[in-house]
PDB file of C-alpha atoms in Angstrom:
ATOM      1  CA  UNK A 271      95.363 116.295 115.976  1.00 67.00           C
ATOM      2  CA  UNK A 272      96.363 114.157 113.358  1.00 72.00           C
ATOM      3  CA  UNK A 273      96.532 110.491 113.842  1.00 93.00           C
ATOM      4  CA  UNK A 274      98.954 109.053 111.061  1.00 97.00           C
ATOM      5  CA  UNK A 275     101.152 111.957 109.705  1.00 96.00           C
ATOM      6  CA  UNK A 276     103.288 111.265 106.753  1.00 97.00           C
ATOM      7  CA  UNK A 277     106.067 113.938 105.478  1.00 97.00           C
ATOM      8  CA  UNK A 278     106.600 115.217 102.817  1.00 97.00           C
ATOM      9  CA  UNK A 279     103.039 115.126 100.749  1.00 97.00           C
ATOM     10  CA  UNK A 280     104.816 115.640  97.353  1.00 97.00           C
ATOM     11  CA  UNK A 281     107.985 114.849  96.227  1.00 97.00           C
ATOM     12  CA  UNK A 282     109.337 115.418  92.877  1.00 98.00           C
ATOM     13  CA  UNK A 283     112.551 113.714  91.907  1.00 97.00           C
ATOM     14  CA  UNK A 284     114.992 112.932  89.460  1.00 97.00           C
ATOM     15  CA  UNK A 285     115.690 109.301  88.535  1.00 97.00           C
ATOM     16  CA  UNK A 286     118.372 107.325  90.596  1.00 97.00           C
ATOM     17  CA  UNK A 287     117.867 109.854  93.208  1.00 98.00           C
ATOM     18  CA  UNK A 288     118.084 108.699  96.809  1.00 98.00           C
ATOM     19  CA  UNK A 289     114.937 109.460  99.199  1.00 98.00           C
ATOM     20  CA  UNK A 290     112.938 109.207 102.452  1.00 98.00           C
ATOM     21  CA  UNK A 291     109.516 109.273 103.540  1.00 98.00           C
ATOM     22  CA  UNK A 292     108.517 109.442 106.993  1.00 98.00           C
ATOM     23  CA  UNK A 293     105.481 108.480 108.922  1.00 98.00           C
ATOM     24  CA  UNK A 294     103.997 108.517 112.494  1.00 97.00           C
ATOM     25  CA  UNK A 295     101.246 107.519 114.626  1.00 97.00           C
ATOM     26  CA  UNK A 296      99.785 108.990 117.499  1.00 96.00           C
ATOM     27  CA  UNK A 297      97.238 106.300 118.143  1.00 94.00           C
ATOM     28  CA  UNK A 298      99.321 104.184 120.677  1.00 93.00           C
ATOM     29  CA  UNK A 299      98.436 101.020 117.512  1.00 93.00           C
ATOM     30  CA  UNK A 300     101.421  98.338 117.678  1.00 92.00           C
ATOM     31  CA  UNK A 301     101.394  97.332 113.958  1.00 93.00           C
ATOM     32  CA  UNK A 302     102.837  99.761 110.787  1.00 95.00           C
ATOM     33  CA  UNK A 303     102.440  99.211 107.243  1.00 96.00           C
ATOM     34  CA  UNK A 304     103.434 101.165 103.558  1.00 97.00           C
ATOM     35  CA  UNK A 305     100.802 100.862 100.884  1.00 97.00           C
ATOM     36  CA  UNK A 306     101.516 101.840  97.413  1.00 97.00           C
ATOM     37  CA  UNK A 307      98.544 103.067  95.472  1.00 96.00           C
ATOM     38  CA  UNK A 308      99.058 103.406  91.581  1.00 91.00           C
ATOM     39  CA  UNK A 309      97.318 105.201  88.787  1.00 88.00           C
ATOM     40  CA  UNK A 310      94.373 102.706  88.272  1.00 86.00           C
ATOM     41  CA  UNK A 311      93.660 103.890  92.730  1.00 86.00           C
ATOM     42  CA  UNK A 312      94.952  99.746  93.631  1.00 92.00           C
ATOM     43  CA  UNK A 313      96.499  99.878  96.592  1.00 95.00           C
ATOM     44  CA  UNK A 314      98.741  97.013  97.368  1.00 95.00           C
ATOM     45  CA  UNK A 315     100.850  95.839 100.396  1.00 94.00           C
ATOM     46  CA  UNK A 316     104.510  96.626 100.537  1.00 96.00           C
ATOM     47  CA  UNK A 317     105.459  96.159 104.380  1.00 95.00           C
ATOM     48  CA  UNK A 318     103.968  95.243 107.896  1.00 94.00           C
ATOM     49  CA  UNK A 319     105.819  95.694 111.131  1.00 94.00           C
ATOM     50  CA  UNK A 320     104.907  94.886 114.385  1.00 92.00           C
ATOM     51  CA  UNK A 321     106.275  96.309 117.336  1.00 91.00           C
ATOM     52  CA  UNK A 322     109.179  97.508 115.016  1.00 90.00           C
ATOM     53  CA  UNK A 323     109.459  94.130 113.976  1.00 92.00           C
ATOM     54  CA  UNK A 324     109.218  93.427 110.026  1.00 93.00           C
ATOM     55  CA  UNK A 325     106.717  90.648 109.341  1.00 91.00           C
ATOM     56  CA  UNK A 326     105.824  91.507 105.785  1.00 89.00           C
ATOM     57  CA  UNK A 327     107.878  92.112 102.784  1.00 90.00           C
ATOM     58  CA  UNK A 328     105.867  91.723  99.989  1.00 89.00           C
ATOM     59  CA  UNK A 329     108.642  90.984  97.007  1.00 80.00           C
ATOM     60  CA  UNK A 330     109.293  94.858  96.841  1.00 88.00           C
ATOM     61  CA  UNK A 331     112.605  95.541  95.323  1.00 92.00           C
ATOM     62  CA  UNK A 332     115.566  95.728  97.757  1.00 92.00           C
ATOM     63  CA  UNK A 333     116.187  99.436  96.673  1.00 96.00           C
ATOM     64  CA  UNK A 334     112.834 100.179  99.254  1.00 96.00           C
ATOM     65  CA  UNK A 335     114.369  99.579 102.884  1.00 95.00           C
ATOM     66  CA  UNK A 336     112.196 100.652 105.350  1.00 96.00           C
ATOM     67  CA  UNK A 337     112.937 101.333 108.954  1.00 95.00           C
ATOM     68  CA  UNK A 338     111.285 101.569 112.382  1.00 95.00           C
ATOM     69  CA  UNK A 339     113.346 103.035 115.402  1.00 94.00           C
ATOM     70  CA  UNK A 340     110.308 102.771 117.513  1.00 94.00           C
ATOM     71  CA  UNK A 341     106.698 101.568 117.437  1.00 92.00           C
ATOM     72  CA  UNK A 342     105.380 105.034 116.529  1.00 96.00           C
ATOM     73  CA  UNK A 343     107.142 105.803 113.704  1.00 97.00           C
ATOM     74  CA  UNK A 344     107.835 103.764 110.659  1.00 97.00           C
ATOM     75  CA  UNK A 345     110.404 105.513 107.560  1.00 97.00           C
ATOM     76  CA  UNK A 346     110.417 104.325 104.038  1.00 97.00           C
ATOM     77  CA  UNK A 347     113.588 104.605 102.526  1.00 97.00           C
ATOM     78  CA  UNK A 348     114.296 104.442  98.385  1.00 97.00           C
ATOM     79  CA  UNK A 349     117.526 104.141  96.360  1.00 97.00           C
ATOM     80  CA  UNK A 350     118.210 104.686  93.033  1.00 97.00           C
ATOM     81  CA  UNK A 351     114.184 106.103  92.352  1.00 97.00           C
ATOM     82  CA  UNK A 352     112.948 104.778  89.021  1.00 97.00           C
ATOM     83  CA  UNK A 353     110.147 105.871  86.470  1.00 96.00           C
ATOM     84  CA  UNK A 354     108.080 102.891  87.821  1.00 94.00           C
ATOM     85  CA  UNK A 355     108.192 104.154  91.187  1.00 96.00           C
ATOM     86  CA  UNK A 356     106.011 107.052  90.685  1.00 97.00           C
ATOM     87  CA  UNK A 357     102.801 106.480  92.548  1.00 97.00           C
ATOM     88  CA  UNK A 358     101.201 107.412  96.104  1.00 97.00           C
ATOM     89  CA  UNK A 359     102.523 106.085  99.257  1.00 98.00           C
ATOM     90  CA  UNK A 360     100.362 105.295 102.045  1.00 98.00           C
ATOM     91  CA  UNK A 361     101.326 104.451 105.527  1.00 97.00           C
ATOM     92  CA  UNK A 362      99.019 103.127 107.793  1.00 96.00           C
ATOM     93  CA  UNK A 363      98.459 101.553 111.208  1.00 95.00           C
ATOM     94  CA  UNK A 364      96.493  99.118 113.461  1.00 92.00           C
ATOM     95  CA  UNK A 365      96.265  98.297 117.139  1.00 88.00           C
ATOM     96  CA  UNK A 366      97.418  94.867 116.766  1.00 78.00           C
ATOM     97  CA  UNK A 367      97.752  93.481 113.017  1.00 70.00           C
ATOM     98  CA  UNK A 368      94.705  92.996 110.953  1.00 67.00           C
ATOM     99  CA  UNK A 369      92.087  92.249 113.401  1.00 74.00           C
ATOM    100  CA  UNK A 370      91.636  95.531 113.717  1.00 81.00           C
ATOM    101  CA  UNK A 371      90.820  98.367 111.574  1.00 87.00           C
ATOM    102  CA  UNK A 372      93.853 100.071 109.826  1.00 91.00           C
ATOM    103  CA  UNK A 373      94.041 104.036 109.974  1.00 94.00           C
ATOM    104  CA  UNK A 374      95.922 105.932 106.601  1.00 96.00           C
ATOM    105  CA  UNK A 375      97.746 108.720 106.650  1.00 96.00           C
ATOM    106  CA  UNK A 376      97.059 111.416 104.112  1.00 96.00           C
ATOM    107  CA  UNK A 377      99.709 110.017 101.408  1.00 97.00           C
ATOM    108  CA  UNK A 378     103.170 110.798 100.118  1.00 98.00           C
ATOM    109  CA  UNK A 379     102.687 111.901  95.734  1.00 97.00           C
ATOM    110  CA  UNK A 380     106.095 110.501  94.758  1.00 97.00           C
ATOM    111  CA  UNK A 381     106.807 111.939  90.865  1.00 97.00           C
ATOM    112  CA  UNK A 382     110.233 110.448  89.569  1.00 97.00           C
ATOM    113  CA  UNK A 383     110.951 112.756  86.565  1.00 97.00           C
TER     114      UNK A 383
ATOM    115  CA  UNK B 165      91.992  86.519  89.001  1.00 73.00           C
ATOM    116  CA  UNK B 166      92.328  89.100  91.912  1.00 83.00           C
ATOM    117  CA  UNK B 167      91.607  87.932  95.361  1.00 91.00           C
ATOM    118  CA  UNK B 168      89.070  90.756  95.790  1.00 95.00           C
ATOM    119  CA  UNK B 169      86.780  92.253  92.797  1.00 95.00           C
ATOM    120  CA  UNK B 170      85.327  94.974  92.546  1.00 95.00           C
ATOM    121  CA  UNK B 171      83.366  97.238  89.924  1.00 90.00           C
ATOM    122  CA  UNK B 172      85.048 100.255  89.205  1.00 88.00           C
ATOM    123  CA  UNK B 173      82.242 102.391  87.905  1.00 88.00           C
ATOM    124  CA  UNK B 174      82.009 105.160  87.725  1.00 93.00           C
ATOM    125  CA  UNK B 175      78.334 105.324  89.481  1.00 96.00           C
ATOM    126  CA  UNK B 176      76.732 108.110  89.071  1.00 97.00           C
ATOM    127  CA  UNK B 177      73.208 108.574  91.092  1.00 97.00           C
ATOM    128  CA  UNK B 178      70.979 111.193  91.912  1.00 97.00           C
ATOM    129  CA  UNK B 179      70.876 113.039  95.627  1.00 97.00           C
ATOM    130  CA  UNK B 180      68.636 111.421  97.327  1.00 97.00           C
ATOM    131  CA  UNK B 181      68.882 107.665  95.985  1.00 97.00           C
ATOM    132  CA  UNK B 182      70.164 104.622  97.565  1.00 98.00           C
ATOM    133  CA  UNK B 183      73.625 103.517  96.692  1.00 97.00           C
ATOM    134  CA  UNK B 184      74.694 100.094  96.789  1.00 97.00           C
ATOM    135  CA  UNK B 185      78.434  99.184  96.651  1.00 97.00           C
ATOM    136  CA  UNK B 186      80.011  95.367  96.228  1.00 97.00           C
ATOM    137  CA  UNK B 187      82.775  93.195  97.123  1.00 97.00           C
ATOM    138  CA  UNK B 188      83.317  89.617  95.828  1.00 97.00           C
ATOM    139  CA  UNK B 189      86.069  87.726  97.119  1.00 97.00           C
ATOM    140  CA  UNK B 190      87.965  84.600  96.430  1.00 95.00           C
ATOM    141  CA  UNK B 191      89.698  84.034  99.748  1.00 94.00           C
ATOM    142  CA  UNK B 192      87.830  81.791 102.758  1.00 93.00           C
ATOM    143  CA  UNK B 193      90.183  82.608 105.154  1.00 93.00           C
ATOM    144  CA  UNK B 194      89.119  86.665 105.294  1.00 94.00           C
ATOM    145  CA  UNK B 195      87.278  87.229 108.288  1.00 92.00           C
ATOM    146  CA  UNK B 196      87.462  91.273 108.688  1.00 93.00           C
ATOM    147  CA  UNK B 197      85.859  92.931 106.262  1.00 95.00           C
ATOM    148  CA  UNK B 198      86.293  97.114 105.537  1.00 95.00           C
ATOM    149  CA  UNK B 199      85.139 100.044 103.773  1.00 97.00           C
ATOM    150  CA  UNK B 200      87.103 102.926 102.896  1.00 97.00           C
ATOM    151  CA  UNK B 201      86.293 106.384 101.421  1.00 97.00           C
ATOM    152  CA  UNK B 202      88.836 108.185  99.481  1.00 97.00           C
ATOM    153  CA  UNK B 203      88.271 111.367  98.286  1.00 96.00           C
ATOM    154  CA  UNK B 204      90.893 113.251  95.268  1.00 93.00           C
ATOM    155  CA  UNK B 205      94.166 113.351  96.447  1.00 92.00           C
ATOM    156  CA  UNK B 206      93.476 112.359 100.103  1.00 94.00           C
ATOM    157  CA  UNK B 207      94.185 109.016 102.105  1.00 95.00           C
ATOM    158  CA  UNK B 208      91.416 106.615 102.332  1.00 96.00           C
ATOM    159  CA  UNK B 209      89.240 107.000 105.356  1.00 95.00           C
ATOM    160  CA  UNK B 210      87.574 104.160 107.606  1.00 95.00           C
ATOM    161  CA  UNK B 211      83.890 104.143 107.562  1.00 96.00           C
ATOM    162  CA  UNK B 212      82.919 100.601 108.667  1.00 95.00           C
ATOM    163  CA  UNK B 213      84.781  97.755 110.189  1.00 93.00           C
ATOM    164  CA  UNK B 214      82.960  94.034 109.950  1.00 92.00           C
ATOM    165  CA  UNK B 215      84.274  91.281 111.677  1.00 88.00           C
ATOM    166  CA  UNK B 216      82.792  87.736 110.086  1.00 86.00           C
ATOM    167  CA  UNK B 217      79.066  87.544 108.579  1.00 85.00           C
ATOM    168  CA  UNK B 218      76.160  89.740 109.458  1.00 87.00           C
ATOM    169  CA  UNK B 219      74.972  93.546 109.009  1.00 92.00           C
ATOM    170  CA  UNK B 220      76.446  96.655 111.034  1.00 94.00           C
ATOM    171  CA  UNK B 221      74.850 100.145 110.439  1.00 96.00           C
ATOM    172  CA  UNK B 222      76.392 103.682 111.169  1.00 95.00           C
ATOM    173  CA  UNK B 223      73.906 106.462 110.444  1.00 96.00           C
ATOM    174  CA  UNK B 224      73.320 106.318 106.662  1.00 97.00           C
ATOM    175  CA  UNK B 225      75.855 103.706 106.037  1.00 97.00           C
ATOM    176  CA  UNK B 226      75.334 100.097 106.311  1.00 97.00           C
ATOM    177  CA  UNK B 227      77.396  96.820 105.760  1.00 97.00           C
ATOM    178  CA  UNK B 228      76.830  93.821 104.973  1.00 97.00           C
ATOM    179  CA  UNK B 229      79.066  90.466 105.265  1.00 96.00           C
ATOM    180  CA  UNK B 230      77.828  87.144 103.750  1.00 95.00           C
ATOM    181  CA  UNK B 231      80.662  84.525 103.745  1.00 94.00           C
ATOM    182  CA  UNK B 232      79.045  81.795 102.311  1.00 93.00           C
ATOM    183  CA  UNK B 233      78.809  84.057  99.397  1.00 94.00           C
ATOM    184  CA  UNK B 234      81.555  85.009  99.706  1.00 95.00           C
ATOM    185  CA  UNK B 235      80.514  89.223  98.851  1.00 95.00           C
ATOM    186  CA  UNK B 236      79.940  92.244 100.383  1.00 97.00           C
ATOM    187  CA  UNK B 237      77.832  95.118 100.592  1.00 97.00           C
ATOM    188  CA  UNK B 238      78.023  98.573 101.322  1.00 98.00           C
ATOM    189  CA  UNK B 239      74.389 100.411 101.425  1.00 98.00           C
ATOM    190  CA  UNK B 240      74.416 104.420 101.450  1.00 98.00           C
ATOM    191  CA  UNK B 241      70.910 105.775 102.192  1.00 98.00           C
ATOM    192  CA  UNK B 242      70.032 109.375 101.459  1.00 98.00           C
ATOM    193  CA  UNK B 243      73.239 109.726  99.286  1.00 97.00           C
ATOM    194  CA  UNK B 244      74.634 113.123  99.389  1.00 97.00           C
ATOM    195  CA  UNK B 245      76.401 115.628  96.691  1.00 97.00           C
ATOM    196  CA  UNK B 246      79.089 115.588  99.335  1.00 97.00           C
ATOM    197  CA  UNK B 247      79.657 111.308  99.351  1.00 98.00           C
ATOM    198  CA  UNK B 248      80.987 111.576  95.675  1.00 98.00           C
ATOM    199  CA  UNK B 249      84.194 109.729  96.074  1.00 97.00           C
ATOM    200  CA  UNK B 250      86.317 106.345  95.640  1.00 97.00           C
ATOM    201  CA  UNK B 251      85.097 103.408  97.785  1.00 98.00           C
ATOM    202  CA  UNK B 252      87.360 100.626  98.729  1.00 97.00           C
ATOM    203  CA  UNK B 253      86.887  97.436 100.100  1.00 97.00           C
ATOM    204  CA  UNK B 254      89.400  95.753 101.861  1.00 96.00           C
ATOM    205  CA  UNK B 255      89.712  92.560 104.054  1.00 94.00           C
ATOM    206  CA  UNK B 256      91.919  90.741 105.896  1.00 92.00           C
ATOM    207  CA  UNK B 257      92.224  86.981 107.189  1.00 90.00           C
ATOM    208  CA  UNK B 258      93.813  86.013 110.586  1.00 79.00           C
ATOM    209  CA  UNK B 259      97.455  86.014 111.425  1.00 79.00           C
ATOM    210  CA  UNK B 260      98.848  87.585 107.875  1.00 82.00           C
ATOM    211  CA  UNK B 261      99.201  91.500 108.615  1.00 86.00           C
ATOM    212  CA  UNK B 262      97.959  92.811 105.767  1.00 89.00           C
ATOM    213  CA  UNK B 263      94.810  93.967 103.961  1.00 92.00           C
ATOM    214  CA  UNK B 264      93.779  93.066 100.729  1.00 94.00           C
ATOM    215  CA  UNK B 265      92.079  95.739  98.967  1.00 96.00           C
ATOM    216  CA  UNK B 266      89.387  96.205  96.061  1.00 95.00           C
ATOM    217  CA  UNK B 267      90.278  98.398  93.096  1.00 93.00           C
ATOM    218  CA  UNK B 268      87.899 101.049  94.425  1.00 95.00           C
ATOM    219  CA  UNK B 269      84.306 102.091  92.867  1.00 96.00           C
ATOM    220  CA  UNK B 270      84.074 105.621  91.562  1.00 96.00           C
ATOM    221  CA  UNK B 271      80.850 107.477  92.839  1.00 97.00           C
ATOM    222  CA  UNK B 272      79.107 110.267  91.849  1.00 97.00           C
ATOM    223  CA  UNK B 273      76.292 111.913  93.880  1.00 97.00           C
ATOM    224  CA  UNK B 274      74.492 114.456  90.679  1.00 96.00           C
ATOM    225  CA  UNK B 275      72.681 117.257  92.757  1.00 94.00           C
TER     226      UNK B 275
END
């Protein structure tokens, strides 16, 4: 039974397409986040919620908008897709922020073409 | 200079050896430490969780925390074909929800 499930895996699009990436938990964990891991394997903060509350936005462009209608799920959002946005997206969770251990989900390949 | 270094490798070892992975970090504030395993296209998967300075062990794994050095170790023993992957460190200080990861060291296990 997997714990952080993330749909679709790939994704192949054209540029300044509009397009969604959705994520969920089944670990009962109160705080979200989206990773994005580029070529070089860095993975780097984009957002935190908590309790479906954003906390951290972490001076991603405005055309990611990501949403959480409840504290299970958390959906990532992009407009207008650009070369540069080609990488692998990660969500994860936690229990309760960052004093505990965060759980990944298997990824998202975005490919902006 | 990145908050958290680490040597991207790749390290290649023999089955059998002793692997030792490292973390150096800038930040005096992190007090949970982790170590991730990532194989090819998969999502990085929790092997050890450290809260503040000392050792924690998990059958062959082992970490180790030493704040006032601010670095930290991850020991494989009897390394396996099988743990050829990416390792990432990551860490995390109170009250900012978010981890800070390493770049990841490249392992390979040669059978």
């Amino acid at each position: 039974d997997t714990a952080v499930s993330q749909t679709p895996k790939y994704l192949v699009t054209q540029m300044g397409n509009d397009k969604s990436i959705k994520c969920e938990q089944n670990l009962g964990h109160d705080t979200m986040y989206w990773y994005k891991q580029d070529s070089k394997k860095f993975l780097k903060i984009m957002f935190s919620y908590n309790n479906k509350e954003l906390i951290i936005n972490e001076t991603v462009p405005n055309r990611f908008s990501p949403k959480s209608p409840d504290k299970a799920h958390l959906n990532l959002h992009i407009n207008s897709l650009e070369l540069g946005d080609s990488a692998v997206y990660f969500c994860a969770s936690s229990l309760f922020g960052q004093d505990t251990e965060a759980f990944f989900g298997q990824g998202t390949r975005l490919t902006v073409v | 200079q990145k908050e958290v270094e680490q040597d991207p490798g790749p390290l290649s070892v023999p089955e059998g050896a002793i692997v030792s992975l490292n973390c150096t970090y800038s930040n005096s504030a992190f007090q949970y430490f982790m170590w991730y395993r990532q194989y090819s296209r998969k999502g990085p998967e929790l092997l050890m969780y450290t809260y503040s300075s000392g050792n924690k062990e998990d059958g062959r794994f082992t970490a180790q925390v030493d704040k006032s050095s601010k670095y930290i170790s991850l020991f494989i023993r009897d390394s396996q074909p099988s743990d050829s992957a990416t390792y990432l460190c990551a860490m995390s200080a109170g009250g900012t929800y978010k981890y800070i990861f390493g770049t990841g060291t490249r392992l390979k296990v040669l059978a």
